[in-house]
Amino acid sequence: MTRRVTSADGISIAVYESGHDDGPVVVAVHGYPDNHSVWDGLAAALADTCRVVTYDVRGAGASDVPASQAGYRVALLIDDLVAVIDAVAPDAEVHLVAHDWGSMQSWPALADPRLRDRIATFTSISGPSLDYARVWLRGITRKPGPRLRQLAHSSYTMLFQLPRLPELAVRRGLIDRTVGKRERADELNGLNLYRANMLAAARRTVPARVGLPVQVLAPADDPFVTTALATEAPAPFVADLQTHVIPGGHWVVKMNPELIAGFVREFIGAR
């Protein structure tokens, strides 16, 4: 089933539903430079027991493209998530699963008053909280090794701040060589996620604390997010946290969806 949901600023979001109509609702949020189809394997693996909802984030897939870079700010991405949850599960809690930028935008959503008592669990894959990461990186003088390694893994995010050069790299297929073939529009539009949010995150001060159950799945061979960042950064702020280092790379959600489905099924079943 496919539907359109209108966000607070008028952006139309393409939403896709599948699986067991009476099962727990799993809402999965994709990252860069993907669209909802990165979750097709997970949706199929959970279809016998769960109702799975995926959507194209703004600027990706069949969703509307914001008119400016400011239209990709995290606050607006959270508005989109609120609109989707209100539409697909107005009277039920959902289990949130997110990857890459989908996870990075979902961490602050956990503290949004509109989503209080609406999210039962959160599973984060390869997408650290920008706020938690900032605090974790401050420990570089005390424990420099893991922090320096993560900074090296994250160096591409600074390159994405440059004008024109990232777009040139996309058009010449250089991004495809790193992440695999993706839709060109998704690659280009999604650059605004970095430009609208990365530098702003450095100015934030007090990270939000999370009370709901969270599991972090950290792929051992992720070239962008180290297991140290993924598992250590949320620990001071999440009261009910499980962390798992799992086999696979950054796109394990696409390459091994059965593995991810197993962790999700067990986590939500225990709650």
PDB file of C-alpha atoms in Angstrom:
ATOM      1  CA  MET A   1       0.000   0.000   0.000  1.00  0.00           C
ATOM      2  CA  THR A   2       1.265   3.482  -0.888  1.00  0.00           C
ATOM      3  CA  ARG A   3      -0.023   6.784   0.416  1.00  0.00           C
ATOM      4  CA  ARG A   4       0.999  10.445   0.579  1.00  0.00           C
ATOM      5  CA  VAL A   5       1.400  12.276   3.888  1.00  0.00           C
ATOM      6  CA  THR A   6       1.730  16.046   4.153  1.00  0.00           C
ATOM      7  CA  SER A   7       4.314  17.399   6.592  1.00  0.00           C
ATOM      8  CA  ALA A   8       3.993  20.583   8.639  1.00  0.00           C
ATOM      9  CA  ASP A   9       5.594  22.779   5.968  1.00  0.00           C
ATOM     10  CA  GLY A  10       3.546  21.312   3.112  1.00  0.00           C
ATOM     11  CA  ILE A  11       6.134  18.827   1.830  1.00  0.00           C
ATOM     12  CA  SER A  12       4.457  15.647   0.558  1.00  0.00           C
ATOM     13  CA  ILE A  13       6.017  12.402   1.799  1.00  0.00           C
ATOM     14  CA  ALA A  14       5.640   9.069  -0.013  1.00  0.00           C
ATOM     15  CA  VAL A  15       4.801   6.304   2.469  1.00  0.00           C
ATOM     16  CA  TYR A  16       4.794   2.543   1.863  1.00  0.00           C
ATOM     17  CA  GLU A  17       3.125  -0.108   4.025  1.00  0.00           C
ATOM     18  CA  SER A  18       3.377  -3.895   3.926  1.00  0.00           C
ATOM     19  CA  GLY A  19       3.225  -6.957   6.116  1.00  0.00           C
ATOM     20  CA  HIS A  20       0.840  -8.174   8.792  1.00  0.00           C
ATOM     21  CA  ASP A  21      -2.041  -5.742   9.311  1.00  0.00           C
ATOM     22  CA  ASP A  22      -2.508  -6.665  12.977  1.00  0.00           C
ATOM     23  CA  GLY A  23       1.151  -6.937  13.932  1.00  0.00           C
ATOM     24  CA  PRO A  24       3.319  -4.425  15.773  1.00  0.00           C
ATOM     25  CA  VAL A  25       4.078  -1.383  13.637  1.00  0.00           C
ATOM     26  CA  VAL A  26       7.709  -0.969  12.567  1.00  0.00           C
ATOM     27  CA  VAL A  27       8.584   2.399  11.024  1.00  0.00           C
ATOM     28  CA  ALA A  28      11.921   2.315   9.171  1.00  0.00           C
ATOM     29  CA  VAL A  29      13.781   5.500   8.189  1.00  0.00           C
ATOM     30  CA  HIS A  30      16.480   5.367   5.511  1.00  0.00           C
ATOM     31  CA  GLY A  31      19.664   7.406   5.173  1.00  0.00           C
ATOM     32  CA  TYR A  32      21.882   8.910   2.473  1.00  0.00           C
ATOM     33  CA  PRO A  33      21.925   8.372  -0.471  1.00  0.00           C
ATOM     34  CA  ASP A  34      19.123   5.826  -0.276  1.00  0.00           C
ATOM     35  CA  ASN A  35      15.356   5.875  -0.542  1.00  0.00           C
ATOM     36  CA  HIS A  36      12.742   3.629   1.061  1.00  0.00           C
ATOM     37  CA  SER A  37      13.729   0.659  -1.125  1.00  0.00           C
ATOM     38  CA  VAL A  38      16.822   0.019   1.014  1.00  0.00           C
ATOM     39  CA  TRP A  39      14.357  -1.523   3.494  1.00  0.00           C
ATOM     40  CA  ASP A  40      12.654  -3.899   1.037  1.00  0.00           C
ATOM     41  CA  GLY A  41      14.546  -6.909   2.384  1.00  0.00           C
ATOM     42  CA  LEU A  42      13.771  -6.055   5.989  1.00  0.00           C
ATOM     43  CA  ALA A  43      10.094  -5.492   5.177  1.00  0.00           C
ATOM     44  CA  ALA A  44       9.928  -8.915   3.530  1.00  0.00           C
ATOM     45  CA  ALA A  45      11.710 -10.588   6.449  1.00  0.00           C
ATOM     46  CA  LEU A  46       9.303  -9.081   8.995  1.00  0.00           C
ATOM     47  CA  ALA A  47       6.144  -9.387   6.900  1.00  0.00           C
ATOM     48  CA  ASP A  48       4.828 -12.489   8.654  1.00  0.00           C
ATOM     49  CA  THR A  49       4.605 -10.826  12.081  1.00  0.00           C
ATOM     50  CA  CYS A  50       4.913  -7.049  11.688  1.00  0.00           C
ATOM     51  CA  ARG A  51       3.303  -4.197   9.806  1.00  0.00           C
ATOM     52  CA  VAL A  52       6.248  -2.421   8.223  1.00  0.00           C
ATOM     53  CA  VAL A  53       6.102   1.246   7.228  1.00  0.00           C
ATOM     54  CA  THR A  54       8.854   2.841   5.166  1.00  0.00           C
ATOM     55  CA  TYR A  55       8.968   6.254   3.539  1.00  0.00           C
ATOM     56  CA  ASP A  56      11.082   8.383   1.264  1.00  0.00           C
ATOM     57  CA  VAL A  57      12.569  11.196   3.317  1.00  0.00           C
ATOM     58  CA  ARG A  58      12.169  14.693   1.897  1.00  0.00           C
ATOM     59  CA  GLY A  59      14.312  15.131  -1.200  1.00  0.00           C
ATOM     60  CA  ALA A  60      14.527  11.389  -1.875  1.00  0.00           C
ATOM     61  CA  GLY A  61      12.555   8.905  -3.940  1.00  0.00           C
ATOM     62  CA  ALA A  62       8.990   9.989  -4.660  1.00  0.00           C
ATOM     63  CA  SER A  63       8.770  12.562  -1.856  1.00  0.00           C
ATOM     64  CA  ASP A  64       8.817  16.279  -2.541  1.00  0.00           C
ATOM     65  CA  VAL A  65      12.117  18.133  -2.849  1.00  0.00           C
ATOM     66  CA  PRO A  66      12.498  21.186  -0.579  1.00  0.00           C
ATOM     67  CA  ALA A  67      13.081  24.472  -2.352  1.00  0.00           C
ATOM     68  CA  SER A  68      16.204  25.350  -0.376  1.00  0.00           C
ATOM     69  CA  GLN A  69      18.964  23.888   1.767  1.00  0.00           C
ATOM     70  CA  ALA A  70      17.147  25.088   4.887  1.00  0.00           C
ATOM     71  CA  GLY A  71      14.332  22.691   4.022  1.00  0.00           C
ATOM     72  CA  TYR A  72      16.539  19.759   5.078  1.00  0.00           C
ATOM     73  CA  ARG A  73      17.038  20.808   8.700  1.00  0.00           C
ATOM     74  CA  VAL A  74      16.614  18.105  11.327  1.00  0.00           C
ATOM     75  CA  ALA A  75      13.630  19.890  12.871  1.00  0.00           C
ATOM     76  CA  LEU A  76      11.752  19.517   9.577  1.00  0.00           C
ATOM     77  CA  LEU A  77      12.822  15.884   9.226  1.00  0.00           C
ATOM     78  CA  ILE A  78      11.306  15.276  12.650  1.00  0.00           C
ATOM     79  CA  ASP A  79       8.104  16.978  11.482  1.00  0.00           C
ATOM     80  CA  ASP A  80       8.019  14.442   8.638  1.00  0.00           C
ATOM     81  CA  LEU A  81       8.403  11.528  11.038  1.00  0.00           C
ATOM     82  CA  VAL A  82       5.623  12.898  13.254  1.00  0.00           C
ATOM     83  CA  ALA A  83       3.333  13.238  10.230  1.00  0.00           C
ATOM     84  CA  VAL A  84       4.064   9.668   9.114  1.00  0.00           C
ATOM     85  CA  ILE A  85       3.457   8.178  12.570  1.00  0.00           C
ATOM     86  CA  ASP A  86       0.248  10.190  13.000  1.00  0.00           C
ATOM     87  CA  ALA A  87      -0.984   8.869   9.667  1.00  0.00           C
ATOM     88  CA  VAL A  88      -0.066   5.180   9.950  1.00  0.00           C
ATOM     89  CA  ALA A  89      -0.486   4.563  13.692  1.00  0.00           C
ATOM     90  CA  PRO A  90      -2.639   7.284  15.249  1.00  0.00           C
ATOM     91  CA  ASP A  91      -3.665   5.066  18.171  1.00  0.00           C
ATOM     92  CA  ALA A  92      -0.661   2.778  18.604  1.00  0.00           C
ATOM     93  CA  GLU A  93       2.978   2.889  19.538  1.00  0.00           C
ATOM     94  CA  VAL A  94       5.523   2.172  16.834  1.00  0.00           C
ATOM     95  CA  HIS A  95       8.928   0.532  16.835  1.00  0.00           C
ATOM     96  CA  LEU A  96      11.386   2.849  15.125  1.00  0.00           C
ATOM     97  CA  VAL A  97      14.248   1.387  13.064  1.00  0.00           C
ATOM     98  CA  ALA A  98      16.672   3.732  11.337  1.00  0.00           C
ATOM     99  CA  HIS A  99      19.906   3.679   9.346  1.00  0.00           C
ATOM    100  CA  ASP A 100      22.583   6.265   8.570  1.00  0.00           C
ATOM    101  CA  TRP A 101      20.978   9.744   8.272  1.00  0.00           C
ATOM    102  CA  GLY A 102      17.633   8.171   9.103  1.00  0.00           C
ATOM    103  CA  SER A 103      19.072   7.307  12.500  1.00  0.00           C
ATOM    104  CA  MET A 104      20.894  10.601  12.931  1.00  0.00           C
ATOM    105  CA  GLN A 105      17.591  12.451  12.505  1.00  0.00           C
ATOM    106  CA  SER A 106      15.714   9.980  14.707  1.00  0.00           C
ATOM    107  CA  TRP A 107      17.826  10.407  17.858  1.00  0.00           C
ATOM    108  CA  PRO A 108      16.538  13.955  18.542  1.00  0.00           C
ATOM    109  CA  ALA A 109      13.036  12.860  17.575  1.00  0.00           C
ATOM    110  CA  LEU A 110      13.002  10.564  20.620  1.00  0.00           C
ATOM    111  CA  ALA A 111      12.866  13.641  22.854  1.00  0.00           C
ATOM    112  CA  ASP A 112      10.215  15.481  20.828  1.00  0.00           C
ATOM    113  CA  PRO A 113       7.096  16.056  22.994  1.00  0.00           C
ATOM    114  CA  ARG A 114       4.829  15.110  20.097  1.00  0.00           C
ATOM    115  CA  LEU A 115       6.333  11.616  20.069  1.00  0.00           C
ATOM    116  CA  ARG A 116       6.213  11.015  23.808  1.00  0.00           C
ATOM    117  CA  ASP A 117       4.546   7.623  24.362  1.00  0.00           C
ATOM    118  CA  ARG A 118       4.356   7.106  20.587  1.00  0.00           C
ATOM    119  CA  ILE A 119       7.678   5.248  20.110  1.00  0.00           C
ATOM    120  CA  ALA A 120       7.992   1.942  21.964  1.00  0.00           C
ATOM    121  CA  THR A 121      11.570   1.063  20.961  1.00  0.00           C
ATOM    122  CA  PHE A 122      14.343   2.446  18.805  1.00  0.00           C
ATOM    123  CA  THR A 123      16.877   0.437  16.789  1.00  0.00           C
ATOM    124  CA  SER A 124      19.777   2.513  15.443  1.00  0.00           C
ATOM    125  CA  ILE A 125      22.111   1.210  12.734  1.00  0.00           C
ATOM    126  CA  SER A 126      25.188   3.135  11.535  1.00  0.00           C
ATOM    127  CA  GLY A 127      23.740   6.504  12.488  1.00  0.00           C
ATOM    128  CA  PRO A 128      25.040   8.132  15.675  1.00  0.00           C
ATOM    129  CA  SER A 129      23.385  11.035  17.425  1.00  0.00           C
ATOM    130  CA  LEU A 130      25.212  14.192  16.389  1.00  0.00           C
ATOM    131  CA  ASP A 131      24.815  15.541  19.921  1.00  0.00           C
ATOM    132  CA  TYR A 132      26.141  12.405  21.597  1.00  0.00           C
ATOM    133  CA  ALA A 133      28.994  12.198  19.085  1.00  0.00           C
ATOM    134  CA  ARG A 134      30.013  15.778  19.886  1.00  0.00           C
ATOM    135  CA  VAL A 135      30.255  14.989  23.598  1.00  0.00           C
ATOM    136  CA  TRP A 136      32.100  11.728  22.931  1.00  0.00           C
ATOM    137  CA  LEU A 137      34.651  13.464  20.707  1.00  0.00           C
ATOM    138  CA  ARG A 138      35.460  15.886  23.518  1.00  0.00           C
ATOM    139  CA  GLY A 139      37.222  12.984  25.237  1.00  0.00           C
ATOM    140  CA  ILE A 140      39.955  13.082  22.608  1.00  0.00           C
ATOM    141  CA  THR A 141      42.604  14.323  25.042  1.00  0.00           C
ATOM    142  CA  ARG A 142      41.839  11.545  27.500  1.00  0.00           C
ATOM    143  CA  LYS A 143      41.415   8.698  25.017  1.00  0.00           C
ATOM    144  CA  PRO A 144      42.628   9.911  21.615  1.00  0.00           C
ATOM    145  CA  GLY A 145      42.927   6.679  19.612  1.00  0.00           C
ATOM    146  CA  PRO A 146      39.243   5.862  18.959  1.00  0.00           C
ATOM    147  CA  ARG A 147      38.356   9.538  18.494  1.00  0.00           C
ATOM    148  CA  LEU A 148      41.092  10.163  15.954  1.00  0.00           C
ATOM    149  CA  ARG A 149      40.063   7.052  14.033  1.00  0.00           C
ATOM    150  CA  GLN A 150      36.460   8.257  13.917  1.00  0.00           C
ATOM    151  CA  LEU A 151      37.498  11.716  12.743  1.00  0.00           C
ATOM    152  CA  ALA A 152      39.387  10.082   9.891  1.00  0.00           C
ATOM    153  CA  HIS A 153      36.317   8.005   9.015  1.00  0.00           C
ATOM    154  CA  SER A 154      34.157  11.143   9.074  1.00  0.00           C
ATOM    155  CA  SER A 155      36.393  13.392   6.988  1.00  0.00           C
ATOM    156  CA  TYR A 156      34.079  13.116   3.970  1.00  0.00           C
ATOM    157  CA  THR A 157      31.375  15.033   5.856  1.00  0.00           C
ATOM    158  CA  MET A 158      33.555  18.147   5.761  1.00  0.00           C
ATOM    159  CA  LEU A 159      34.125  17.738   2.038  1.00  0.00           C
ATOM    160  CA  PHE A 160      30.346  17.714   1.586  1.00  0.00           C
ATOM    161  CA  GLN A 161      30.256  21.273   2.975  1.00  0.00           C
ATOM    162  CA  LEU A 162      32.183  22.598  -0.010  1.00  0.00           C
ATOM    163  CA  PRO A 163      30.322  24.303  -2.857  1.00  0.00           C
ATOM    164  CA  ARG A 164      30.031  22.543  -6.221  1.00  0.00           C
ATOM    165  CA  LEU A 165      32.788  19.951  -5.655  1.00  0.00           C
ATOM    166  CA  PRO A 166      30.510  17.271  -4.129  1.00  0.00           C
ATOM    167  CA  GLU A 167      28.003  17.759  -6.967  1.00  0.00           C
ATOM    168  CA  LEU A 168      30.816  17.306  -9.467  1.00  0.00           C
ATOM    169  CA  ALA A 169      31.860  14.103  -7.716  1.00  0.00           C
ATOM    170  CA  VAL A 170      28.288  12.802  -7.881  1.00  0.00           C
ATOM    171  CA  ARG A 171      27.913  13.586 -11.586  1.00  0.00           C
ATOM    172  CA  ARG A 172      31.219  11.870 -12.376  1.00  0.00           C
ATOM    173  CA  GLY A 173      30.077   8.729 -10.543  1.00  0.00           C
ATOM    174  CA  LEU A 174      32.596   8.979  -7.707  1.00  0.00           C
ATOM    175  CA  ILE A 175      29.913   8.545  -5.028  1.00  0.00           C
ATOM    176  CA  ASP A 176      28.632   5.448  -6.822  1.00  0.00           C
ATOM    177  CA  ARG A 177      32.106   3.924  -6.589  1.00  0.00           C
ATOM    178  CA  THR A 178      31.914   4.221  -2.807  1.00  0.00           C
ATOM    179  CA  VAL A 179      28.285   3.401  -2.028  1.00  0.00           C
ATOM    180  CA  GLY A 180      27.130   1.502  -5.123  1.00  0.00           C
ATOM    181  CA  LYS A 181      24.750   2.686  -7.790  1.00  0.00           C
ATOM    182  CA  ARG A 182      22.021   4.984  -6.459  1.00  0.00           C
ATOM    183  CA  GLU A 183      19.513   7.390  -7.957  1.00  0.00           C
ATOM    184  CA  ARG A 184      21.391  10.485  -9.065  1.00  0.00           C
ATOM    185  CA  ALA A 185      18.711  12.842  -7.703  1.00  0.00           C
ATOM    186  CA  ASP A 186      18.899  11.185  -4.274  1.00  0.00           C
ATOM    187  CA  GLU A 187      22.682  11.602  -4.251  1.00  0.00           C
ATOM    188  CA  LEU A 188      22.500  15.271  -5.173  1.00  0.00           C
ATOM    189  CA  ASN A 189      19.554  16.310  -3.015  1.00  0.00           C
ATOM    190  CA  GLY A 190      20.813  14.417   0.022  1.00  0.00           C
ATOM    191  CA  LEU A 191      23.986  16.498   0.176  1.00  0.00           C
ATOM    192  CA  ASN A 192      21.791  19.148   1.766  1.00  0.00           C
ATOM    193  CA  LEU A 193      21.350  16.927   4.830  1.00  0.00           C
ATOM    194  CA  TYR A 194      25.014  17.479   5.615  1.00  0.00           C
ATOM    195  CA  ARG A 195      25.071  21.146   4.693  1.00  0.00           C
ATOM    196  CA  ALA A 196      21.955  22.047   6.669  1.00  0.00           C
ATOM    197  CA  ASN A 197      22.853  20.159   9.844  1.00  0.00           C
ATOM    198  CA  MET A 198      26.483  19.179  10.424  1.00  0.00           C
ATOM    199  CA  LEU A 199      27.908  22.588  11.354  1.00  0.00           C
ATOM    200  CA  ALA A 200      24.768  23.511  13.288  1.00  0.00           C
ATOM    201  CA  ALA A 201      25.201  20.390  15.430  1.00  0.00           C
ATOM    202  CA  ALA A 202      28.559  21.673  16.675  1.00  0.00           C
ATOM    203  CA  ARG A 203      26.771  24.613  18.325  1.00  0.00           C
ATOM    204  CA  ARG A 204      24.328  22.587  20.389  1.00  0.00           C
ATOM    205  CA  THR A 205      24.943  22.329  24.117  1.00  0.00           C
ATOM    206  CA  VAL A 206      22.836  19.887  26.165  1.00  0.00           C
ATOM    207  CA  PRO A 207      22.107  16.466  24.625  1.00  0.00           C
ATOM    208  CA  ALA A 208      18.698  15.004  25.419  1.00  0.00           C
ATOM    209  CA  ARG A 209      18.373  11.976  27.652  1.00  0.00           C
ATOM    210  CA  VAL A 210      16.343   9.011  26.417  1.00  0.00           C
ATOM    211  CA  GLY A 211      14.200   6.782  28.601  1.00  0.00           C
ATOM    212  CA  LEU A 212      12.745   4.366  26.059  1.00  0.00           C
ATOM    213  CA  PRO A 213      14.505   1.096  25.135  1.00  0.00           C
ATOM    214  CA  VAL A 214      17.225   1.552  22.505  1.00  0.00           C
ATOM    215  CA  GLN A 215      19.385  -0.982  20.729  1.00  0.00           C
ATOM    216  CA  VAL A 216      22.390   0.013  18.661  1.00  0.00           C
ATOM    217  CA  LEU A 217      23.585  -2.336  15.908  1.00  0.00           C
ATOM    218  CA  ALA A 218      27.173  -1.488  14.990  1.00  0.00           C
ATOM    219  CA  PRO A 219      28.532  -3.205  11.837  1.00  0.00           C
ATOM    220  CA  ALA A 220      32.110  -4.303  12.469  1.00  0.00           C
ATOM    221  CA  ASP A 221      33.302  -3.261   9.006  1.00  0.00           C
ATOM    222  CA  ASP A 222      31.515   0.082   8.685  1.00  0.00           C
ATOM    223  CA  PRO A 223      33.903   2.506   6.932  1.00  0.00           C
ATOM    224  CA  PHE A 224      32.013   5.584   8.153  1.00  0.00           C
ATOM    225  CA  VAL A 225      30.936   4.907  11.759  1.00  0.00           C
ATOM    226  CA  THR A 226      33.344   3.114  14.083  1.00  0.00           C
ATOM    227  CA  THR A 227      32.021   0.623  16.602  1.00  0.00           C
ATOM    228  CA  ALA A 228      33.548   2.754  19.379  1.00  0.00           C
ATOM    229  CA  LEU A 229      31.453   5.788  18.445  1.00  0.00           C
ATOM    230  CA  ALA A 230      28.304   3.767  17.836  1.00  0.00           C
ATOM    231  CA  THR A 231      28.405   1.861  21.126  1.00  0.00           C
ATOM    232  CA  GLU A 232      30.065   4.313  23.504  1.00  0.00           C
ATOM    233  CA  ALA A 233      28.562   7.698  22.610  1.00  0.00           C
ATOM    234  CA  PRO A 234      24.940   6.990  23.618  1.00  0.00           C
ATOM    235  CA  ALA A 235      25.785   5.219  26.884  1.00  0.00           C
ATOM    236  CA  PRO A 236      25.746   8.299  29.180  1.00  0.00           C
ATOM    237  CA  PHE A 237      22.393   9.471  27.828  1.00  0.00           C
ATOM    238  CA  VAL A 238      20.280   6.325  27.277  1.00  0.00           C
ATOM    239  CA  ALA A 239      18.913   4.626  30.381  1.00  0.00           C
ATOM    240  CA  ASP A 240      17.863   1.391  28.658  1.00  0.00           C
ATOM    241  CA  LEU A 241      20.564   0.643  26.083  1.00  0.00           C
ATOM    242  CA  GLN A 242      21.663  -2.540  24.330  1.00  0.00           C
ATOM    243  CA  THR A 243      24.608  -2.507  21.932  1.00  0.00           C
ATOM    244  CA  HIS A 244      25.624  -5.235  19.488  1.00  0.00           C
ATOM    245  CA  VAL A 245      28.640  -5.351  17.208  1.00  0.00           C
ATOM    246  CA  ILE A 246      27.417  -7.283  14.175  1.00  0.00           C
ATOM    247  CA  PRO A 247      29.110  -8.665  11.054  1.00  0.00           C
ATOM    248  CA  GLY A 248      28.826  -6.574   7.906  1.00  0.00           C
ATOM    249  CA  GLY A 249      29.497  -3.147   6.477  1.00  0.00           C
ATOM    250  CA  HIS A 250      27.622   0.135   6.413  1.00  0.00           C
ATOM    251  CA  TRP A 251      24.840  -1.177   4.168  1.00  0.00           C
ATOM    252  CA  VAL A 252      24.192  -4.339   6.165  1.00  0.00           C
ATOM    253  CA  VAL A 253      20.502  -3.345   6.193  1.00  0.00           C
ATOM    254  CA  LYS A 254      20.420  -4.060   2.456  1.00  0.00           C
ATOM    255  CA  MET A 255      23.032  -6.812   2.206  1.00  0.00           C
ATOM    256  CA  ASN A 256      21.837  -8.904   5.159  1.00  0.00           C
ATOM    257  CA  PRO A 257      18.275  -7.854   6.053  1.00  0.00           C
ATOM    258  CA  GLU A 258      17.549 -11.204   7.729  1.00  0.00           C
ATOM    259  CA  LEU A 259      20.234 -10.452  10.315  1.00  0.00           C
ATOM    260  CA  ILE A 260      18.722  -7.048  11.065  1.00  0.00           C
ATOM    261  CA  ALA A 261      15.207  -8.523  11.152  1.00  0.00           C
ATOM    262  CA  GLY A 262      16.311 -11.048  13.755  1.00  0.00           C
ATOM    263  CA  PHE A 263      17.600  -8.349  16.082  1.00  0.00           C
ATOM    264  CA  VAL A 264      14.516  -6.186  15.549  1.00  0.00           C
ATOM    265  CA  ARG A 265      12.109  -9.070  16.088  1.00  0.00           C
ATOM    266  CA  GLU A 266      13.829 -10.159  19.297  1.00  0.00           C
ATOM    267  CA  PHE A 267      14.091  -6.611  20.638  1.00  0.00           C
ATOM    268  CA  ILE A 268      10.464  -5.634  20.117  1.00  0.00           C
ATOM    269  CA  GLY A 269       9.253  -9.053  21.235  1.00  0.00           C
ATOM    270  CA  ALA A 270      10.935  -8.634  24.591  1.00  0.00           C
ATOM    271  CA  ARG A 271       9.150  -5.350  25.307  1.00  0.00           C
TER     272      ARG A 271
END
